[in-house]
Amino acid sequence: EGTTKPKMDFTNTNRKLNMFGFSQEKLEMLLLPMAVGGKEALGSMGNDAALAVLSEKPRQVNDYFKQLFAQVTNPPIDPIREEIVMSLVCPVGPEQNLLAPNSPQHCERLVVRHPILTLEEMQTLKNKKFQRADGSVAFSTQVIDTTFAVGSGPDGMLQALERICDEAADAIQGGLGEEGVQGIVLSDQLAGPDRMALPSLVAVGAV
């Protein structure tokens, strides 16, 4: 029997958009062209907005990273029109020694063909394990929560960051007599009225 997809819950859409920094400008100028036409929005090169560090308003972490000049690649970064020389395919997982003779362990990596995963692909990544012929696990993942209590303040954020790093290290290293996982999934799915999500740039950078 086919499984039915759960319906999208739009009751908290505005709350979540605000939580993750989506402004009206981003929705209309960036997301709308992609959703309607399947194309990336076109705009002028460069950004002359004021530096985030000089702003008196709260800014997102990624706003503090500013491109210093108009950098142009040759060939252009376009996996569709320049597919001969450019690809979005990304192998994920432990990389074996490239100078060692070829072995089955060299193939035990997850090949992601697109940087954006569907909900079904994400569930498969989190819940499935790839096993070898002898029954041992060749590829598995562990989900780590990247949220912290709203009322805990800056100290709660720092404690959450330390916890995330410790959990990631323990998951990769594994326990006594157990192999560690090959992938870490940093999840902010528990974010809500009582839980604030760490900026993904901060969480990934720390791990």
PDB file of C-alpha atoms in Angstrom:
ATOM      1  CA  GLU A   1       0.000   0.000   0.000  1.00  0.00           C
ATOM      2  CA  GLY A   2       1.283   3.455  -0.868  1.00  0.00           C
ATOM      3  CA  THR A   3       1.953   5.860   1.956  1.00  0.00           C
ATOM      4  CA  THR A   4       0.192   9.216   1.908  1.00  0.00           C
ATOM      5  CA  LYS A   5       2.282  12.328   2.465  1.00  0.00           C
ATOM      6  CA  PRO A   6       1.293  14.447   5.473  1.00  0.00           C
ATOM      7  CA  LYS A   7      -0.348  17.739   4.550  1.00  0.00           C
ATOM      8  CA  MET A   8       1.638  20.919   4.945  1.00  0.00           C
ATOM      9  CA  ASP A   9       0.776  22.784   8.128  1.00  0.00           C
ATOM     10  CA  PHE A  10       0.656  26.503   7.310  1.00  0.00           C
ATOM     11  CA  THR A  11      -0.530  27.649  10.745  1.00  0.00           C
ATOM     12  CA  ASN A  12       3.026  28.321  11.943  1.00  0.00           C
ATOM     13  CA  THR A  13       4.518  29.315   8.598  1.00  0.00           C
ATOM     14  CA  ASN A  14       5.004  33.011   9.402  1.00  0.00           C
ATOM     15  CA  ARG A  15       6.448  32.186  12.812  1.00  0.00           C
ATOM     16  CA  LYS A  16       9.031  29.836  11.280  1.00  0.00           C
ATOM     17  CA  LEU A  17       9.881  32.267   8.481  1.00  0.00           C
ATOM     18  CA  ASN A  18      10.611  34.945  11.068  1.00  0.00           C
ATOM     19  CA  MET A  19      12.609  32.506  13.175  1.00  0.00           C
ATOM     20  CA  PHE A  20      14.957  31.656  10.315  1.00  0.00           C
ATOM     21  CA  GLY A  21      15.325  35.205   9.005  1.00  0.00           C
ATOM     22  CA  PHE A  22      13.201  35.133   5.856  1.00  0.00           C
ATOM     23  CA  SER A  23      12.163  38.685   5.033  1.00  0.00           C
ATOM     24  CA  GLN A  24       9.509  39.841   2.566  1.00  0.00           C
ATOM     25  CA  GLU A  25      12.310  40.802   0.187  1.00  0.00           C
ATOM     26  CA  LYS A  26      13.835  37.318   0.258  1.00  0.00           C
ATOM     27  CA  LEU A  27      10.460  35.698  -0.307  1.00  0.00           C
ATOM     28  CA  GLU A  28       9.513  37.882  -3.278  1.00  0.00           C
ATOM     29  CA  MET A  29      12.899  38.342  -4.964  1.00  0.00           C
ATOM     30  CA  LEU A  30      14.630  35.001  -4.279  1.00  0.00           C
ATOM     31  CA  LEU A  31      12.199  32.223  -3.371  1.00  0.00           C
ATOM     32  CA  LEU A  32       9.243  33.203  -5.558  1.00  0.00           C
ATOM     33  CA  PRO A  33      11.133  32.970  -8.908  1.00  0.00           C
ATOM     34  CA  MET A  34      12.508  29.573  -7.908  1.00  0.00           C
ATOM     35  CA  ALA A  35       9.125  28.241  -6.792  1.00  0.00           C
ATOM     36  CA  VAL A  36       7.172  29.548  -9.791  1.00  0.00           C
ATOM     37  CA  GLY A  37       9.641  29.248 -12.656  1.00  0.00           C
ATOM     38  CA  GLY A  38      12.246  26.854 -11.326  1.00  0.00           C
ATOM     39  CA  LYS A  39      14.951  29.438 -11.994  1.00  0.00           C
ATOM     40  CA  GLU A  40      17.413  31.299  -9.843  1.00  0.00           C
ATOM     41  CA  ALA A  41      16.579  34.959  -9.429  1.00  0.00           C
ATOM     42  CA  LEU A  42      18.759  37.363 -11.423  1.00  0.00           C
ATOM     43  CA  GLY A  43      20.259  40.470  -9.871  1.00  0.00           C
ATOM     44  CA  SER A  44      23.124  42.896 -10.125  1.00  0.00           C
ATOM     45  CA  MET A  45      26.613  41.826  -9.124  1.00  0.00           C
ATOM     46  CA  GLY A  46      27.934  43.123  -5.828  1.00  0.00           C
ATOM     47  CA  ASN A  47      26.333  44.332  -2.616  1.00  0.00           C
ATOM     48  CA  ASP A  48      26.590  47.927  -1.426  1.00  0.00           C
ATOM     49  CA  ALA A  49      24.563  47.452   1.767  1.00  0.00           C
ATOM     50  CA  ALA A  50      26.048  48.703   5.035  1.00  0.00           C
ATOM     51  CA  LEU A  51      28.263  46.334   6.991  1.00  0.00           C
ATOM     52  CA  ALA A  52      26.360  44.198   9.506  1.00  0.00           C
ATOM     53  CA  VAL A  53      28.911  45.005  12.205  1.00  0.00           C
ATOM     54  CA  LEU A  54      27.880  48.689  12.002  1.00  0.00           C
ATOM     55  CA  SER A  55      24.161  47.973  12.280  1.00  0.00           C
ATOM     56  CA  GLU A  56      22.228  48.747  15.455  1.00  0.00           C
ATOM     57  CA  LYS A  57      19.671  46.027  14.631  1.00  0.00           C
ATOM     58  CA  PRO A  58      20.066  42.270  15.171  1.00  0.00           C
ATOM     59  CA  ARG A  59      21.496  40.626  12.060  1.00  0.00           C
ATOM     60  CA  GLN A  60      21.906  37.036  10.930  1.00  0.00           C
ATOM     61  CA  VAL A  61      25.308  35.419  11.291  1.00  0.00           C
ATOM     62  CA  ASN A  62      25.781  35.072   7.538  1.00  0.00           C
ATOM     63  CA  ASP A  63      25.292  38.840   7.124  1.00  0.00           C
ATOM     64  CA  TYR A  64      28.672  39.389   8.775  1.00  0.00           C
ATOM     65  CA  PHE A  65      30.426  37.654   5.861  1.00  0.00           C
ATOM     66  CA  LYS A  66      30.824  40.161   3.049  1.00  0.00           C
ATOM     67  CA  GLN A  67      32.365  39.658  -0.375  1.00  0.00           C
ATOM     68  CA  LEU A  68      35.135  42.185  -0.916  1.00  0.00           C
ATOM     69  CA  PHE A  69      35.058  42.228  -4.711  1.00  0.00           C
ATOM     70  CA  ALA A  70      33.122  40.921  -7.698  1.00  0.00           C
ATOM     71  CA  GLN A  71      34.618  37.487  -8.168  1.00  0.00           C
ATOM     72  CA  VAL A  72      33.907  35.834 -11.509  1.00  0.00           C
ATOM     73  CA  THR A  73      34.653  32.181 -12.202  1.00  0.00           C
ATOM     74  CA  ASN A  74      35.769  30.869 -15.556  1.00  0.00           C
ATOM     75  CA  PRO A  75      34.033  28.675 -16.544  1.00  0.00           C
ATOM     76  CA  PRO A  76      30.910  29.917 -14.746  1.00  0.00           C
ATOM     77  CA  ILE A  77      29.498  27.912 -11.855  1.00  0.00           C
ATOM     78  CA  ASP A  78      26.562  26.430 -13.710  1.00  0.00           C
ATOM     79  CA  PRO A  79      26.001  22.661 -13.399  1.00  0.00           C
ATOM     80  CA  ILE A  80      23.338  22.732 -16.130  1.00  0.00           C
ATOM     81  CA  ARG A  81      24.958  24.698 -18.956  1.00  0.00           C
ATOM     82  CA  GLU A  82      28.514  23.764 -17.951  1.00  0.00           C
ATOM     83  CA  GLU A  83      27.873  20.171 -16.915  1.00  0.00           C
ATOM     84  CA  ILE A  84      31.016  18.984 -18.733  1.00  0.00           C
ATOM     85  CA  VAL A  85      33.331  20.804 -16.335  1.00  0.00           C
ATOM     86  CA  MET A  86      31.141  21.428 -13.276  1.00  0.00           C
ATOM     87  CA  SER A  87      28.995  19.173 -11.100  1.00  0.00           C
ATOM     88  CA  LEU A  88      27.030  19.407  -7.855  1.00  0.00           C
ATOM     89  CA  VAL A  89      27.706  15.752  -6.974  1.00  0.00           C
ATOM     90  CA  CYS A  90      29.281  15.507  -3.524  1.00  0.00           C
ATOM     91  CA  PRO A  91      30.564  12.297  -1.872  1.00  0.00           C
ATOM     92  CA  VAL A  92      29.808  12.246   1.867  1.00  0.00           C
ATOM     93  CA  GLY A  93      31.475  10.076   4.457  1.00  0.00           C
ATOM     94  CA  PRO A  94      34.954   8.879   5.426  1.00  0.00           C
ATOM     95  CA  GLU A  95      37.451   9.136   2.584  1.00  0.00           C
ATOM     96  CA  GLN A  96      39.984   6.367   2.201  1.00  0.00           C
ATOM     97  CA  ASN A  97      43.625   6.803   1.256  1.00  0.00           C
ATOM     98  CA  LEU A  98      43.705   7.761  -2.420  1.00  0.00           C
ATOM     99  CA  LEU A  99      47.183   6.222  -2.792  1.00  0.00           C
ATOM    100  CA  ALA A 100      46.144   2.839  -1.367  1.00  0.00           C
ATOM    101  CA  PRO A 101      45.059  -0.009  -3.667  1.00  0.00           C
ATOM    102  CA  ASN A 102      41.384   0.020  -4.554  1.00  0.00           C
ATOM    103  CA  SER A 103      39.185  -1.779  -2.044  1.00  0.00           C
ATOM    104  CA  PRO A 104      35.467  -2.066  -1.219  1.00  0.00           C
ATOM    105  CA  GLN A 105      35.999   0.498   1.556  1.00  0.00           C
ATOM    106  CA  HIS A 106      36.715   3.148  -1.086  1.00  0.00           C
ATOM    107  CA  CYS A 107      33.102   2.824  -2.271  1.00  0.00           C
ATOM    108  CA  GLU A 108      31.472   3.073   1.159  1.00  0.00           C
ATOM    109  CA  ARG A 109      30.453   6.702   0.779  1.00  0.00           C
ATOM    110  CA  LEU A 110      27.143   8.437   0.207  1.00  0.00           C
ATOM    111  CA  VAL A 111      26.968  10.140  -3.197  1.00  0.00           C
ATOM    112  CA  VAL A 112      24.713  13.195  -3.019  1.00  0.00           C
ATOM    113  CA  ARG A 113      23.771  14.293  -6.515  1.00  0.00           C
ATOM    114  CA  HIS A 114      22.105  17.542  -5.436  1.00  0.00           C
ATOM    115  CA  PRO A 115      22.724  19.787  -2.413  1.00  0.00           C
ATOM    116  CA  ILE A 116      19.005  19.907  -1.533  1.00  0.00           C
ATOM    117  CA  LEU A 117      17.449  16.695  -0.210  1.00  0.00           C
ATOM    118  CA  THR A 118      13.743  15.929  -0.223  1.00  0.00           C
ATOM    119  CA  LEU A 119      11.934  15.027   2.995  1.00  0.00           C
ATOM    120  CA  GLU A 120      11.848  11.381   1.921  1.00  0.00           C
ATOM    121  CA  GLU A 121      15.599  11.365   1.204  1.00  0.00           C
ATOM    122  CA  MET A 122      16.275  13.007   4.559  1.00  0.00           C
ATOM    123  CA  GLN A 123      14.229  10.376   6.391  1.00  0.00           C
ATOM    124  CA  THR A 124      16.126   7.637   4.567  1.00  0.00           C
ATOM    125  CA  LEU A 125      19.433   9.234   5.494  1.00  0.00           C
ATOM    126  CA  LYS A 126      18.476   9.410   9.162  1.00  0.00           C
ATOM    127  CA  ASN A 127      16.764   6.031   9.576  1.00  0.00           C
ATOM    128  CA  LYS A 128      18.532   3.605   7.225  1.00  0.00           C
ATOM    129  CA  LYS A 129      21.864   1.833   7.623  1.00  0.00           C
ATOM    130  CA  PHE A 130      24.029   0.338   4.892  1.00  0.00           C
ATOM    131  CA  GLN A 131      25.389  -3.054   5.872  1.00  0.00           C
ATOM    132  CA  ARG A 132      28.212  -5.111   4.433  1.00  0.00           C
ATOM    133  CA  ALA A 133      27.878  -8.758   3.455  1.00  0.00           C
ATOM    134  CA  ASP A 134      29.152  -9.841   6.875  1.00  0.00           C
ATOM    135  CA  GLY A 135      26.441  -7.829   8.646  1.00  0.00           C
ATOM    136  CA  SER A 136      28.654  -5.001   9.887  1.00  0.00           C
ATOM    137  CA  VAL A 137      27.506  -1.436   9.355  1.00  0.00           C
ATOM    138  CA  ALA A 138      29.302   0.423   6.565  1.00  0.00           C
ATOM    139  CA  PHE A 139      27.385   3.714   6.685  1.00  0.00           C
ATOM    140  CA  SER A 140      25.065   5.159   9.309  1.00  0.00           C
ATOM    141  CA  THR A 141      24.178   8.564  10.709  1.00  0.00           C
ATOM    142  CA  GLN A 142      23.192  10.141  13.999  1.00  0.00           C
ATOM    143  CA  VAL A 143      20.847  13.096  14.481  1.00  0.00           C
ATOM    144  CA  ILE A 144      21.992  15.840  16.871  1.00  0.00           C
ATOM    145  CA  ASP A 145      19.583  18.487  18.127  1.00  0.00           C
ATOM    146  CA  THR A 146      20.850  22.056  17.575  1.00  0.00           C
ATOM    147  CA  THR A 147      18.230  23.903  19.650  1.00  0.00           C
ATOM    148  CA  PHE A 148      18.360  25.319  23.151  1.00  0.00           C
ATOM    149  CA  ALA A 149      15.854  26.708  25.658  1.00  0.00           C
ATOM    150  CA  VAL A 150      14.596  30.187  24.814  1.00  0.00           C
ATOM    151  CA  GLY A 151      15.018  31.600  28.324  1.00  0.00           C
ATOM    152  CA  SER A 152      18.594  30.338  28.798  1.00  0.00           C
ATOM    153  CA  GLY A 153      20.180  33.364  27.105  1.00  0.00           C
ATOM    154  CA  PRO A 154      23.782  33.567  25.803  1.00  0.00           C
ATOM    155  CA  ASP A 155      24.989  31.019  28.375  1.00  0.00           C
ATOM    156  CA  GLY A 156      22.432  28.516  27.116  1.00  0.00           C
ATOM    157  CA  MET A 157      23.608  29.067  23.570  1.00  0.00           C
ATOM    158  CA  LEU A 158      27.251  28.413  24.514  1.00  0.00           C
ATOM    159  CA  GLN A 159      26.293  25.312  26.491  1.00  0.00           C
ATOM    160  CA  ALA A 160      24.269  24.015  23.535  1.00  0.00           C
ATOM    161  CA  LEU A 161      27.247  24.601  21.228  1.00  0.00           C
ATOM    162  CA  GLU A 162      29.538  22.638  23.537  1.00  0.00           C
ATOM    163  CA  ARG A 163      26.970  19.844  23.824  1.00  0.00           C
ATOM    164  CA  ILE A 164      26.625  19.589  20.048  1.00  0.00           C
ATOM    165  CA  CYS A 165      30.395  19.331  19.592  1.00  0.00           C
ATOM    166  CA  ASP A 166      30.699  16.684  22.335  1.00  0.00           C
ATOM    167  CA  GLU A 167      27.832  14.611  20.908  1.00  0.00           C
ATOM    168  CA  ALA A 168      29.297  14.821  17.396  1.00  0.00           C
ATOM    169  CA  ALA A 169      32.748  13.723  18.613  1.00  0.00           C
ATOM    170  CA  ASP A 170      31.279  10.821  20.595  1.00  0.00           C
ATOM    171  CA  ALA A 171      29.142   9.716  17.642  1.00  0.00           C
ATOM    172  CA  ILE A 172      32.081   9.709  15.217  1.00  0.00           C
ATOM    173  CA  GLN A 173      34.495   7.996  17.617  1.00  0.00           C
ATOM    174  CA  GLY A 174      31.988   5.407  18.802  1.00  0.00           C
ATOM    175  CA  GLY A 175      31.733   3.710  22.167  1.00  0.00           C
ATOM    176  CA  LEU A 176      33.809   0.932  23.679  1.00  0.00           C
ATOM    177  CA  GLY A 177      33.926  -1.920  21.168  1.00  0.00           C
ATOM    178  CA  GLU A 178      31.594  -0.083  18.775  1.00  0.00           C
ATOM    179  CA  GLU A 179      32.279   1.675  15.527  1.00  0.00           C
ATOM    180  CA  GLY A 180      31.300   5.300  15.181  1.00  0.00           C
ATOM    181  CA  VAL A 181      28.844   6.663  12.650  1.00  0.00           C
ATOM    182  CA  GLN A 182      29.942   7.959   9.262  1.00  0.00           C
ATOM    183  CA  GLY A 183      27.615  10.963   9.107  1.00  0.00           C
ATOM    184  CA  ILE A 184      26.183  13.609  11.422  1.00  0.00           C
ATOM    185  CA  VAL A 185      22.781  15.242  10.859  1.00  0.00           C
ATOM    186  CA  LEU A 186      22.473  18.596  12.638  1.00  0.00           C
ATOM    187  CA  SER A 187      18.736  19.134  13.107  1.00  0.00           C
ATOM    188  CA  ASP A 188      16.751  22.200  14.208  1.00  0.00           C
ATOM    189  CA  GLN A 189      13.433  20.385  13.821  1.00  0.00           C
ATOM    190  CA  LEU A 190      12.581  20.894  17.499  1.00  0.00           C
ATOM    191  CA  ALA A 191      12.683  24.691  17.135  1.00  0.00           C
ATOM    192  CA  GLY A 192       9.489  26.351  18.326  1.00  0.00           C
ATOM    193  CA  PRO A 193       8.049  28.735  20.917  1.00  0.00           C
ATOM    194  CA  ASP A 194      10.141  27.147  23.704  1.00  0.00           C
ATOM    195  CA  ARG A 195      13.238  26.147  21.719  1.00  0.00           C
ATOM    196  CA  MET A 196      15.536  28.439  19.716  1.00  0.00           C
ATOM    197  CA  ALA A 197      17.658  27.027  16.897  1.00  0.00           C
ATOM    198  CA  LEU A 198      21.351  27.752  16.725  1.00  0.00           C
ATOM    199  CA  PRO A 199      22.342  29.384  13.418  1.00  0.00           C
ATOM    200  CA  SER A 200      23.313  26.533  11.104  1.00  0.00           C
ATOM    201  CA  LEU A 201      26.491  28.374  10.108  1.00  0.00           C
ATOM    202  CA  VAL A 202      27.598  28.436  13.754  1.00  0.00           C
ATOM    203  CA  ALA A 203      26.674  24.806  14.448  1.00  0.00           C
ATOM    204  CA  VAL A 204      28.342  23.417  11.315  1.00  0.00           C
ATOM    205  CA  GLY A 205      31.412  25.596  11.789  1.00  0.00           C
ATOM    206  CA  ALA A 206      31.870  24.441  15.370  1.00  0.00           C
ATOM    207  CA  VAL A 207      31.476  20.764  14.559  1.00  0.00           C
TER     208      VAL A 207
END
